[in-house]
Coordinates of N, CA and C in Angstrom, one line a residue:
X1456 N 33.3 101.0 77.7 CA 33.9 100.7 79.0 C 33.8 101.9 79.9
X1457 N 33.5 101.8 81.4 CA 33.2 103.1 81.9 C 34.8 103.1 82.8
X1458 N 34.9 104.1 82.8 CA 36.5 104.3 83.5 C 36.1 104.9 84.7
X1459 N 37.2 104.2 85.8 CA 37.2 104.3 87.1 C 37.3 105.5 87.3
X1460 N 37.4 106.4 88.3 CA 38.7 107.4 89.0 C 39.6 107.6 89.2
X1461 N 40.3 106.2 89.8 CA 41.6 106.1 89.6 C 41.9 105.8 88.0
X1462 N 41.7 104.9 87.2 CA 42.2 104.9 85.4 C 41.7 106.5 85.3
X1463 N 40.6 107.3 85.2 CA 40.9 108.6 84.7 C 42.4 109.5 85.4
X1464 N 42.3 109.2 86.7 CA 43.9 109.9 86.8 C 44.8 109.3 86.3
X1465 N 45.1 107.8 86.1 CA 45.9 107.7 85.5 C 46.3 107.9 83.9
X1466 N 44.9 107.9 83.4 CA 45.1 108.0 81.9 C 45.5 109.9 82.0
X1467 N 45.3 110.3 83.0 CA 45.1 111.9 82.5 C 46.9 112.1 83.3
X1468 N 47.3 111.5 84.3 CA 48.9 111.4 83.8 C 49.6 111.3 82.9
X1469 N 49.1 110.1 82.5 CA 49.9 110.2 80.9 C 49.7 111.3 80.0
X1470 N 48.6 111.7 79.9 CA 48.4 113.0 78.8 C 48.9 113.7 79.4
X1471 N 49.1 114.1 80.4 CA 50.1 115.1 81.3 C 51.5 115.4 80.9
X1472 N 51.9 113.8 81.0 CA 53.3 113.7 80.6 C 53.5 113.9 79.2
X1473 N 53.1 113.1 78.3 CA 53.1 113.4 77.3 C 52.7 115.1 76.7
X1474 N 52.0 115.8 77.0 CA 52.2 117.0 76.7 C 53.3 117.9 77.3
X1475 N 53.6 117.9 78.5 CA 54.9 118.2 79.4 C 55.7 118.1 78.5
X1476 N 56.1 116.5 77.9 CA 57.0 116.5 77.4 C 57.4 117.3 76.0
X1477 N 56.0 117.2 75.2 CA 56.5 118.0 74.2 C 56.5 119.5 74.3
X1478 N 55.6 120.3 75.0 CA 56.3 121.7 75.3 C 57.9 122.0 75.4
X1479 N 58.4 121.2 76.6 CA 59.9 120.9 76.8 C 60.5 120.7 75.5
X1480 N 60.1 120.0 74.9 CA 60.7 119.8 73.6 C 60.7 120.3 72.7
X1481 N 59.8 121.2 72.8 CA 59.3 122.5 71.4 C 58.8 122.2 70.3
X1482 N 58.0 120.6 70.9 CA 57.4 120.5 69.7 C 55.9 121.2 69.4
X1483 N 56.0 121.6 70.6 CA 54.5 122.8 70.5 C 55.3 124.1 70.6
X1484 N 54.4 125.1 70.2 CA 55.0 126.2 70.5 C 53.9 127.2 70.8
X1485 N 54.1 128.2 71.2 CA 53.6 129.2 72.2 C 52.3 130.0 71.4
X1486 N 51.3 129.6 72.1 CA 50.1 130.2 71.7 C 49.4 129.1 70.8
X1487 N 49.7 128.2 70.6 CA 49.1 126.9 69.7 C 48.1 126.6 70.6
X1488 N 47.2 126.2 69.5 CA 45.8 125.6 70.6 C 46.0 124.3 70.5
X1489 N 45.2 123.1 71.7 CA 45.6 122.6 72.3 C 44.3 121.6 72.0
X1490 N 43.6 121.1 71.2 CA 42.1 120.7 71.1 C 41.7 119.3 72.1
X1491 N 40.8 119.4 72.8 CA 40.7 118.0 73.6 C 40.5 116.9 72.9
X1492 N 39.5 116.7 71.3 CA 39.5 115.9 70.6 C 40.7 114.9 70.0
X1493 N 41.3 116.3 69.4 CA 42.4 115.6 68.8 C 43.3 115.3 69.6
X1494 N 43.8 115.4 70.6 CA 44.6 115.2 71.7 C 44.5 113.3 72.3
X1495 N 42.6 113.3 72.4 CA 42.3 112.4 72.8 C 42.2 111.3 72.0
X1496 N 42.2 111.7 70.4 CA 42.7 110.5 69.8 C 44.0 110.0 69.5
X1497 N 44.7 111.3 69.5 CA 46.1 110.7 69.0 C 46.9 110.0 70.3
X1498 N 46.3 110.2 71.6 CA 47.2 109.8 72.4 C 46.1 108.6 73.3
X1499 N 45.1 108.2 72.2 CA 44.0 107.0 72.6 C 43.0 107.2 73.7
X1500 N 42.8 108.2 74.2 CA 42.0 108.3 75.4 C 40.9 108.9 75.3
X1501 N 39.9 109.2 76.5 CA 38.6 109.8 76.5 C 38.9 111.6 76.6
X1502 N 38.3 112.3 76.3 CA 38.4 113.4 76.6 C 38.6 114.1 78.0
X1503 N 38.1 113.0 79.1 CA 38.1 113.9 80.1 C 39.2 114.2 80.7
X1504 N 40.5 112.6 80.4 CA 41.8 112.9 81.2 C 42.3 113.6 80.5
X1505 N 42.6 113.8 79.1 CA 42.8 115.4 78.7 C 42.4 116.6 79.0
X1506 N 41.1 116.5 79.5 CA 40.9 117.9 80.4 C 41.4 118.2 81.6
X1507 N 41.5 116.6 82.2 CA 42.1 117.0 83.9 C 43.3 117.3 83.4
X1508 N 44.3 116.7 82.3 CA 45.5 117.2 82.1 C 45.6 118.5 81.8
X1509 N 44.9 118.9 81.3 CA 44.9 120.7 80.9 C 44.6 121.3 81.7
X1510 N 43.9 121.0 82.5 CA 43.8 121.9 83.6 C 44.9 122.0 84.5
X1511 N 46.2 120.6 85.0 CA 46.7 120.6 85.6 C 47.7 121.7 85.1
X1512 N 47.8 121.4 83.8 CA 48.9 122.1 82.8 C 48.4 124.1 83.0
X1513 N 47.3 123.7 83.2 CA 46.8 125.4 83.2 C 47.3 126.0 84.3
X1514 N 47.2 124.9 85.9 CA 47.6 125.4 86.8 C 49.2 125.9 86.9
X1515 N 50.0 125.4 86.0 CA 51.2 125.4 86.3 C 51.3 127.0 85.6
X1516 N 50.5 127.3 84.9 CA 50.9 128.7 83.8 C 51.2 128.1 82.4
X1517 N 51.4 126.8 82.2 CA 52.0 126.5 80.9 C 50.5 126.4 79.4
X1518 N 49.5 126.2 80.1 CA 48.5 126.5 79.3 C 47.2 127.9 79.5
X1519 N 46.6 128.4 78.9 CA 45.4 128.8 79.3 C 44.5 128.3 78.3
X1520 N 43.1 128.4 79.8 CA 42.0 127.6 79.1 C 41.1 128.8 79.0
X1521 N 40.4 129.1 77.9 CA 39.5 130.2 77.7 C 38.1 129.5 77.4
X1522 N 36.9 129.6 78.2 CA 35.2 129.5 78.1 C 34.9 129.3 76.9
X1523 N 34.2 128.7 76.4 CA 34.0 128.8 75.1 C 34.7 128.3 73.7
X1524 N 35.9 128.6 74.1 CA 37.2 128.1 72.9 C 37.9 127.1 73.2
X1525 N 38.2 127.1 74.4 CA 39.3 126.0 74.6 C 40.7 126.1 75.0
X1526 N 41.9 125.3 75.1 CA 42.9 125.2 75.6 C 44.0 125.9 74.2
X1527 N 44.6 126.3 75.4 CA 45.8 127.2 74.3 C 47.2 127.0 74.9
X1528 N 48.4 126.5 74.3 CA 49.8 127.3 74.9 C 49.7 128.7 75.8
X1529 N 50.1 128.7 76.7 CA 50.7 129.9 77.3 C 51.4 130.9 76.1
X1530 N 51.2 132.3 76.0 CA 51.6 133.2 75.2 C 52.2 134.5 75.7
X1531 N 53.3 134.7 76.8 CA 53.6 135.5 77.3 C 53.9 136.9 76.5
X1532 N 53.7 137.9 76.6 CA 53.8 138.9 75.6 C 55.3 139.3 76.0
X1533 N 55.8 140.3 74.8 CA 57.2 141.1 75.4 C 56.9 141.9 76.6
X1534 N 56.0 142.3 76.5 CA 55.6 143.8 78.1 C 55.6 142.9 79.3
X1535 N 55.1 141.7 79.0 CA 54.8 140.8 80.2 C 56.0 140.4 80.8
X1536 N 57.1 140.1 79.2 CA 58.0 139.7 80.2 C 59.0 140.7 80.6
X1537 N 59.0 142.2 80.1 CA 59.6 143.1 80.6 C 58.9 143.5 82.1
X1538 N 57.8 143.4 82.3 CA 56.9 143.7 83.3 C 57.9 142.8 84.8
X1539 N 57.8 141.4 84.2 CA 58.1 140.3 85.2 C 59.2 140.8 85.1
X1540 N 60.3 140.8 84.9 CA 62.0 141.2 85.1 C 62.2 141.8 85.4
X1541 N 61.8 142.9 85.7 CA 61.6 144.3 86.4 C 61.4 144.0 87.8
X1542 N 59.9 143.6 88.1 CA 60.0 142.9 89.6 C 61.0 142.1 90.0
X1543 N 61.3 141.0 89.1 CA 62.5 140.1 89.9 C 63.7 140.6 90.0
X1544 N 64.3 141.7 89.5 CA 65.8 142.5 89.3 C 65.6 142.9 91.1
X1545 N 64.3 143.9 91.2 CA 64.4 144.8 92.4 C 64.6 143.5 93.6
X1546 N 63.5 142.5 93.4 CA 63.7 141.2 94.3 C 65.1 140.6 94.9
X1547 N 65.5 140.4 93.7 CA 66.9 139.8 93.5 C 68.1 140.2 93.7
X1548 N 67.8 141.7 93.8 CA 69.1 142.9 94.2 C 69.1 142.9 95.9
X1549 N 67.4 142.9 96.6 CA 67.5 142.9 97.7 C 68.1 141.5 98.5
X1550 N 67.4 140.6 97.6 CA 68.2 139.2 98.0 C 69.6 138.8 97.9
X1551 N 70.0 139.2 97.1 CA 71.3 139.2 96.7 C 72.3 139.9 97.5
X1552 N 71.8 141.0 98.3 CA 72.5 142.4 99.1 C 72.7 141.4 100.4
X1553 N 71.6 141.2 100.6 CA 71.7 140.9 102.3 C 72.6 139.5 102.2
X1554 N 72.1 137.9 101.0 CA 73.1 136.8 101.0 C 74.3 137.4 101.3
X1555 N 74.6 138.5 100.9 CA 76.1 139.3 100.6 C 76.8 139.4 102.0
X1556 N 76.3 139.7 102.8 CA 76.2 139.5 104.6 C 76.4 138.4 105.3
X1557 N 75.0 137.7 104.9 CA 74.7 136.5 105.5 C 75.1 135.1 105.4
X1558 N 75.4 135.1 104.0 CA 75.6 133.7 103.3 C 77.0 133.1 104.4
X1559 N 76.2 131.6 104.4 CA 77.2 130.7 105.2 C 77.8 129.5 104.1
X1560 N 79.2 129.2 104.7 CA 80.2 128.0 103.7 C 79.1 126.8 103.4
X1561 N 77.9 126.4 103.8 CA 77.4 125.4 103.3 C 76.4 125.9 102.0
X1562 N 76.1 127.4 102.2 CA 75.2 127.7 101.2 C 75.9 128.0 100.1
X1563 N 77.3 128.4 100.4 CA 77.9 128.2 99.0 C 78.0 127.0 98.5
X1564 N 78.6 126.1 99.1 CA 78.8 125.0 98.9 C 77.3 124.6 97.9
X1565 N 76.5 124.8 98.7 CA 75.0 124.5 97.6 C 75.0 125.0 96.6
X1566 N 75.4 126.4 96.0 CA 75.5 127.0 95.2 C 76.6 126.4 93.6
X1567 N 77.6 125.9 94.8 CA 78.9 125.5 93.5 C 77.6 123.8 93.2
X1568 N 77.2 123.2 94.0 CA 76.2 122.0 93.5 C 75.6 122.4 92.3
X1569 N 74.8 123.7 92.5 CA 74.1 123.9 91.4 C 74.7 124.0 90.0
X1570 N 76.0 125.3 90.5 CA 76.5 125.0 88.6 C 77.0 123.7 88.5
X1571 N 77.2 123.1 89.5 CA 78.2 121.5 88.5 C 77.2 121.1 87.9
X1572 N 75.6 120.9 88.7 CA 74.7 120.3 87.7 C 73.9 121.2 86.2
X1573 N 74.0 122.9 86.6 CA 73.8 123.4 85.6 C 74.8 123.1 84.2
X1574 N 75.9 122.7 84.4 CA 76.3 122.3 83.4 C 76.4 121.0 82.8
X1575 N 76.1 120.1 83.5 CA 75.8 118.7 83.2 C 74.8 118.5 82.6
X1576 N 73.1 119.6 82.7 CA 72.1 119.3 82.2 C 72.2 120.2 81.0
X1577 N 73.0 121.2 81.1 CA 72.8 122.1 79.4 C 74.1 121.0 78.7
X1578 N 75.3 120.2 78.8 CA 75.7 119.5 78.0 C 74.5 118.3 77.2
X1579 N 73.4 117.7 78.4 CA 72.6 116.9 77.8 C 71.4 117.6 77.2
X1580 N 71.4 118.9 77.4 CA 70.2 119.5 76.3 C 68.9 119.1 76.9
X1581 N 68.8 118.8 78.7 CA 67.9 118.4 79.1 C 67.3 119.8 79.3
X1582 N 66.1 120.6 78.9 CA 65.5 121.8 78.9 C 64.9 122.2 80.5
X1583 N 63.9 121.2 80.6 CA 63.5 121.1 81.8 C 64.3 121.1 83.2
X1584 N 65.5 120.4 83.4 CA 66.3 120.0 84.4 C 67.1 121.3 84.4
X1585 N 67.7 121.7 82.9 CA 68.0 123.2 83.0 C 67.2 124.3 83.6
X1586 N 66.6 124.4 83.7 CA 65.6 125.6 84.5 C 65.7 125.2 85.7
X1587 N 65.3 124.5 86.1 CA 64.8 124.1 87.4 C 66.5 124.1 88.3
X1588 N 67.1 123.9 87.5 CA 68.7 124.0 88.3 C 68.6 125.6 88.7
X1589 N 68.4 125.9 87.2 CA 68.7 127.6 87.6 C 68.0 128.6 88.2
X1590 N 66.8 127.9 88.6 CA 65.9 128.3 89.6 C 66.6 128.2 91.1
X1591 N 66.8 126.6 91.2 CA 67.4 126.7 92.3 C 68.5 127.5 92.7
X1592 N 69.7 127.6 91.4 CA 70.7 129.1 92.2 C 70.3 130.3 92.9
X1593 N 69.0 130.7 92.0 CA 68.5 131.6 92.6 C 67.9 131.7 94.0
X1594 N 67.3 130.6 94.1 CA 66.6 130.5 95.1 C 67.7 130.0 96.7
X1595 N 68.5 129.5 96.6 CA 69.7 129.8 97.5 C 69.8 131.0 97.9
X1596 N 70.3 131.7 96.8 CA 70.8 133.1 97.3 C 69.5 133.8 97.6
X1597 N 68.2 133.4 97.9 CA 67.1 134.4 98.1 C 67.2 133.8 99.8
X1598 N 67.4 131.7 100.1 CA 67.4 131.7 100.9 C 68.5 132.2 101.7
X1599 N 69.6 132.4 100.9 CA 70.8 132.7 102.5 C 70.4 133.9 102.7
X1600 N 69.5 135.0 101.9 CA 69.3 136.4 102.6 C 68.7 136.4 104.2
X1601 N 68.3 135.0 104.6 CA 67.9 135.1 105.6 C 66.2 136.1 105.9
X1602 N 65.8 136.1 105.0 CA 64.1 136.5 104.9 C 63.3 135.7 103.9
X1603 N 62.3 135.0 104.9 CA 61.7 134.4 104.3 C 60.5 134.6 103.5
X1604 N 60.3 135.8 104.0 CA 58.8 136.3 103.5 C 59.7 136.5 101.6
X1605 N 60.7 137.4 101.8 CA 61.5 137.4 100.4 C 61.9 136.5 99.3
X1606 N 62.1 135.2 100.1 CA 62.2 134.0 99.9 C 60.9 133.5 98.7
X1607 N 59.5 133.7 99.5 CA 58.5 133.4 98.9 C 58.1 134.2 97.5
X1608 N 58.4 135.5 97.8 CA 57.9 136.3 96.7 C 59.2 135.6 95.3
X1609 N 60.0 135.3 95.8 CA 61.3 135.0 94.6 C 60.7 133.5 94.4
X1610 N 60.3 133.0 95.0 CA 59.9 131.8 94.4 C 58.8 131.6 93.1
X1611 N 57.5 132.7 94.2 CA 56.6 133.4 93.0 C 56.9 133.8 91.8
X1612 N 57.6 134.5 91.5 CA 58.5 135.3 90.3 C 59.3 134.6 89.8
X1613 N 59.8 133.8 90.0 CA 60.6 132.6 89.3 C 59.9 131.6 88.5
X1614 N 58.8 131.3 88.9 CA 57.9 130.5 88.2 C 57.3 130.6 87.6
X1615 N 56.8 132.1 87.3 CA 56.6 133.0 86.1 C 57.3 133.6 85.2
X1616 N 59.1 133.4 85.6 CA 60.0 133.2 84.5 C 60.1 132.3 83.8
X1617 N 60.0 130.9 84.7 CA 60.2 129.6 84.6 C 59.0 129.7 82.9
X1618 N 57.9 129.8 83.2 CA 57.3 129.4 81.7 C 57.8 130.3 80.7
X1619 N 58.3 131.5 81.1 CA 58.4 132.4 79.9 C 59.6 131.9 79.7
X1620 N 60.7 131.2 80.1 CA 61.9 131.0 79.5 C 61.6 129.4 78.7
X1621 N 60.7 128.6 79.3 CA 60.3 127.5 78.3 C 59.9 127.6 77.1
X1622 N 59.2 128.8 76.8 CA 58.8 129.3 75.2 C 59.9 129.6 74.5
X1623 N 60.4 130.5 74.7 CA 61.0 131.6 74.6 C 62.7 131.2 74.7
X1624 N 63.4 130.6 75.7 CA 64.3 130.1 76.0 C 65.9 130.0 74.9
X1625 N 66.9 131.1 74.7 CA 67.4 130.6 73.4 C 69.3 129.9 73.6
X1626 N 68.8 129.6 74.9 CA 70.4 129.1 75.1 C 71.1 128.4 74.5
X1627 N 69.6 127.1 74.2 CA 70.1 125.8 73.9 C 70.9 126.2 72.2
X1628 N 70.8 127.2 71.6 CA 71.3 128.0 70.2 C 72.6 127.7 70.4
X1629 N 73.4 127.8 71.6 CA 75.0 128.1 71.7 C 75.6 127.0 72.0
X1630 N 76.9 126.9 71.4 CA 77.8 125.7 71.8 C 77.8 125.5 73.6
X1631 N 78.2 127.2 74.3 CA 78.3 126.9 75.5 C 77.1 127.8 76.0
X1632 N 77.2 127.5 77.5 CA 76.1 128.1 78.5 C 76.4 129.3 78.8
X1633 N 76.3 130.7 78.2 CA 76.6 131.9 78.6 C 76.3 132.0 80.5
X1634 N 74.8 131.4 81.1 CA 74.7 132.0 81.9 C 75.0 131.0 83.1
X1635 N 76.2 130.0 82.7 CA 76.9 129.3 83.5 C 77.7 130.4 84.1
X1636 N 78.9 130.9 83.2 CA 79.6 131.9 83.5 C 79.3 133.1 84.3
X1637 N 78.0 133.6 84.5 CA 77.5 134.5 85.2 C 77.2 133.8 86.4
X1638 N 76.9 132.9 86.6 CA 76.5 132.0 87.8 C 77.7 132.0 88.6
X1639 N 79.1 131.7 88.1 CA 80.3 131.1 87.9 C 80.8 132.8 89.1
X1640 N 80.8 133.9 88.4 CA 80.8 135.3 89.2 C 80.2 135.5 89.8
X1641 N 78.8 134.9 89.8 CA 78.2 136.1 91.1 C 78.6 135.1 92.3
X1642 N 79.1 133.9 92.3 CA 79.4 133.2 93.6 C 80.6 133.6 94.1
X1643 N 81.4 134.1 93.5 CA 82.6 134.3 93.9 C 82.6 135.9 94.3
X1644 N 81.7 136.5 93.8 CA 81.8 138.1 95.1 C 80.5 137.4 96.1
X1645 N 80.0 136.5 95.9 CA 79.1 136.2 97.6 C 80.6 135.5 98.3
X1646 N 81.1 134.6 98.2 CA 82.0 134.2 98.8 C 82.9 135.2 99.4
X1647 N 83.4 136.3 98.8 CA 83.6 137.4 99.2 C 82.9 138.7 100.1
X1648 N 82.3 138.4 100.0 CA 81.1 139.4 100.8 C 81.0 140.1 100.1
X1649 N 81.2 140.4 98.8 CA 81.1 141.9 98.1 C 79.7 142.3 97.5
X1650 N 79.1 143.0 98.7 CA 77.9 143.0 98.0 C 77.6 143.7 97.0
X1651 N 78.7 145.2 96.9 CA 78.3 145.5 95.6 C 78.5 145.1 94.3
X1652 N 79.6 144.1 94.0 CA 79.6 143.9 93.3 C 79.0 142.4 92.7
X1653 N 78.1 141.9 94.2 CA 77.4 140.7 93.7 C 75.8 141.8 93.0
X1654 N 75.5 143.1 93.9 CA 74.7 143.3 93.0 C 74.6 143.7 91.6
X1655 N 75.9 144.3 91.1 CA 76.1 144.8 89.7 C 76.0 143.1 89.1
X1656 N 76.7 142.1 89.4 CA 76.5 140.8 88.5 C 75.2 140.3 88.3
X1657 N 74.2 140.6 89.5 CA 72.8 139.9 89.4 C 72.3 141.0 88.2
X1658 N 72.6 142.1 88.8 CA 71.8 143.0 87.5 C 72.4 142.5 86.0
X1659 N 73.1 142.5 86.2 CA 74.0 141.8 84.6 C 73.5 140.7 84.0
X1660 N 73.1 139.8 85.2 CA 73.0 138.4 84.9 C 71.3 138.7 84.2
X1661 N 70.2 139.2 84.9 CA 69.1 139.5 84.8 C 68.5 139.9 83.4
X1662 N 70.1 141.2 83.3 CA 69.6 142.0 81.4 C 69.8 141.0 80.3
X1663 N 70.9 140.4 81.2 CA 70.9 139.1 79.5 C 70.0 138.3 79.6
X1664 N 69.6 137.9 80.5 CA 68.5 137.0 81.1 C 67.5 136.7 79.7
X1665 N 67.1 138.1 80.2 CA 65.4 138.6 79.6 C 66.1 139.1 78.0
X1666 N 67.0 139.8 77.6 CA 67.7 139.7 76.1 C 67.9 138.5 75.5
X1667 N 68.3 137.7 76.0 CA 68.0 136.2 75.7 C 67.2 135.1 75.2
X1668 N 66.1 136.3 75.5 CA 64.1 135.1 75.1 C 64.2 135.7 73.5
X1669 N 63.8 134.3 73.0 CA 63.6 135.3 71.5 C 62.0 135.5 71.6
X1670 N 61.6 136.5 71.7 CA 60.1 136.7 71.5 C 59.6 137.3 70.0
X1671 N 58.6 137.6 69.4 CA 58.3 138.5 68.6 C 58.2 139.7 69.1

């Protein structure tokens, strides 16, 4: 049977999803290869929406595809992720300094949204919906700094944590959300305007951050 364009996107959604899903779930793990064959039989399809899915997956950072070999998990090294937390601390300090000024009663208000839902999604052990909450804290307080060009670069760098904390990630280990409670303070010296001491929290928040990945 020859498959449409549209049935190849849609068959290569599904394999999308279906692999999405299991990274999130950890039923793959980091650096595992990724074969289009077997992929294509176990989840019934032709090879190629598995390749559009892997590629899509590649775009995101969550796979790489290498010439010759094939599809692999994303493998962030330890330097890599010391490399990335480094940039985002200096990012985050500056963003964090100026919110410290700027921030208005609605952007807090956005802020306390986030933890209510950051803790609603680490009670349901949803992996995915946990990051992306905790992306968004951050990304508030990059927006109240009132620079957008800053804005952008924290977005960049977040999304490059975002995969390294999906490998790596070791919260879900604890009865409670350590980095609820850090969320929980750094809002309360923005509310206060205290910017030094919202920067010593972000720095705080950052070292456990990256302490937190279990890597090899």
């Amino acid at each position: 049977m020859v498959m449409t364009s549209s049935s190849v996107q849609t068959a290569a959604g599904f394999v999308y999803d279906q692999l999405r899903k299991k990274i999130f779930e950890k039923a793959l793990v980091s650096g595992q290869r990724l074969p289009e064959v077997a992929i294509a039989k176990e989840l019934q399809v032709s090879r190629t929406p598995v390749r559009e899915a892997l590629r899509r997956l590649e775009n995101e950072g969550l796979v790489q595809i290498i010439p010759g070999w094939g599809a692999c998990l994303a493998s962030p090294t330890r330097q890599e992720i010391i490399d990335t937390y480094e940039v985002r601390e200096e990012l985050e300090i500056m963003a964090v300094r100026k919110a410290a000024k700027h921030i208005t009663p609605l952007q807090l208000c956005r802020l306390q949204e986030q933890i209510d839902a950051e803790h609603e999604t680490f009670v349901n052990r949803n992996l995915e919906s946990y990051l992306t909450v905790n992306d968004n804290f951050h990304i508030i307080i990059a927006e109240s700094s009132g620079n957008n060009t800053l804005v952008g670069y924290i977005k960049n760098i977040l999304s490059r944590t975002f995969v390294q904390m999906i490998f790596f990630e070791s919260f879900f280990d604890f009865d409670t959300n350590p980095s609820l409670e850090e969320h929980i303070t750094i809002l309360e010296a923005l509310k206060n305007h205290d910017e030094t001491e919202s920067v010593r929290l972000i720095k705080e928040h950052l070292r456990l951050s990256m302490e937190g990945l279990k890597t090899k």
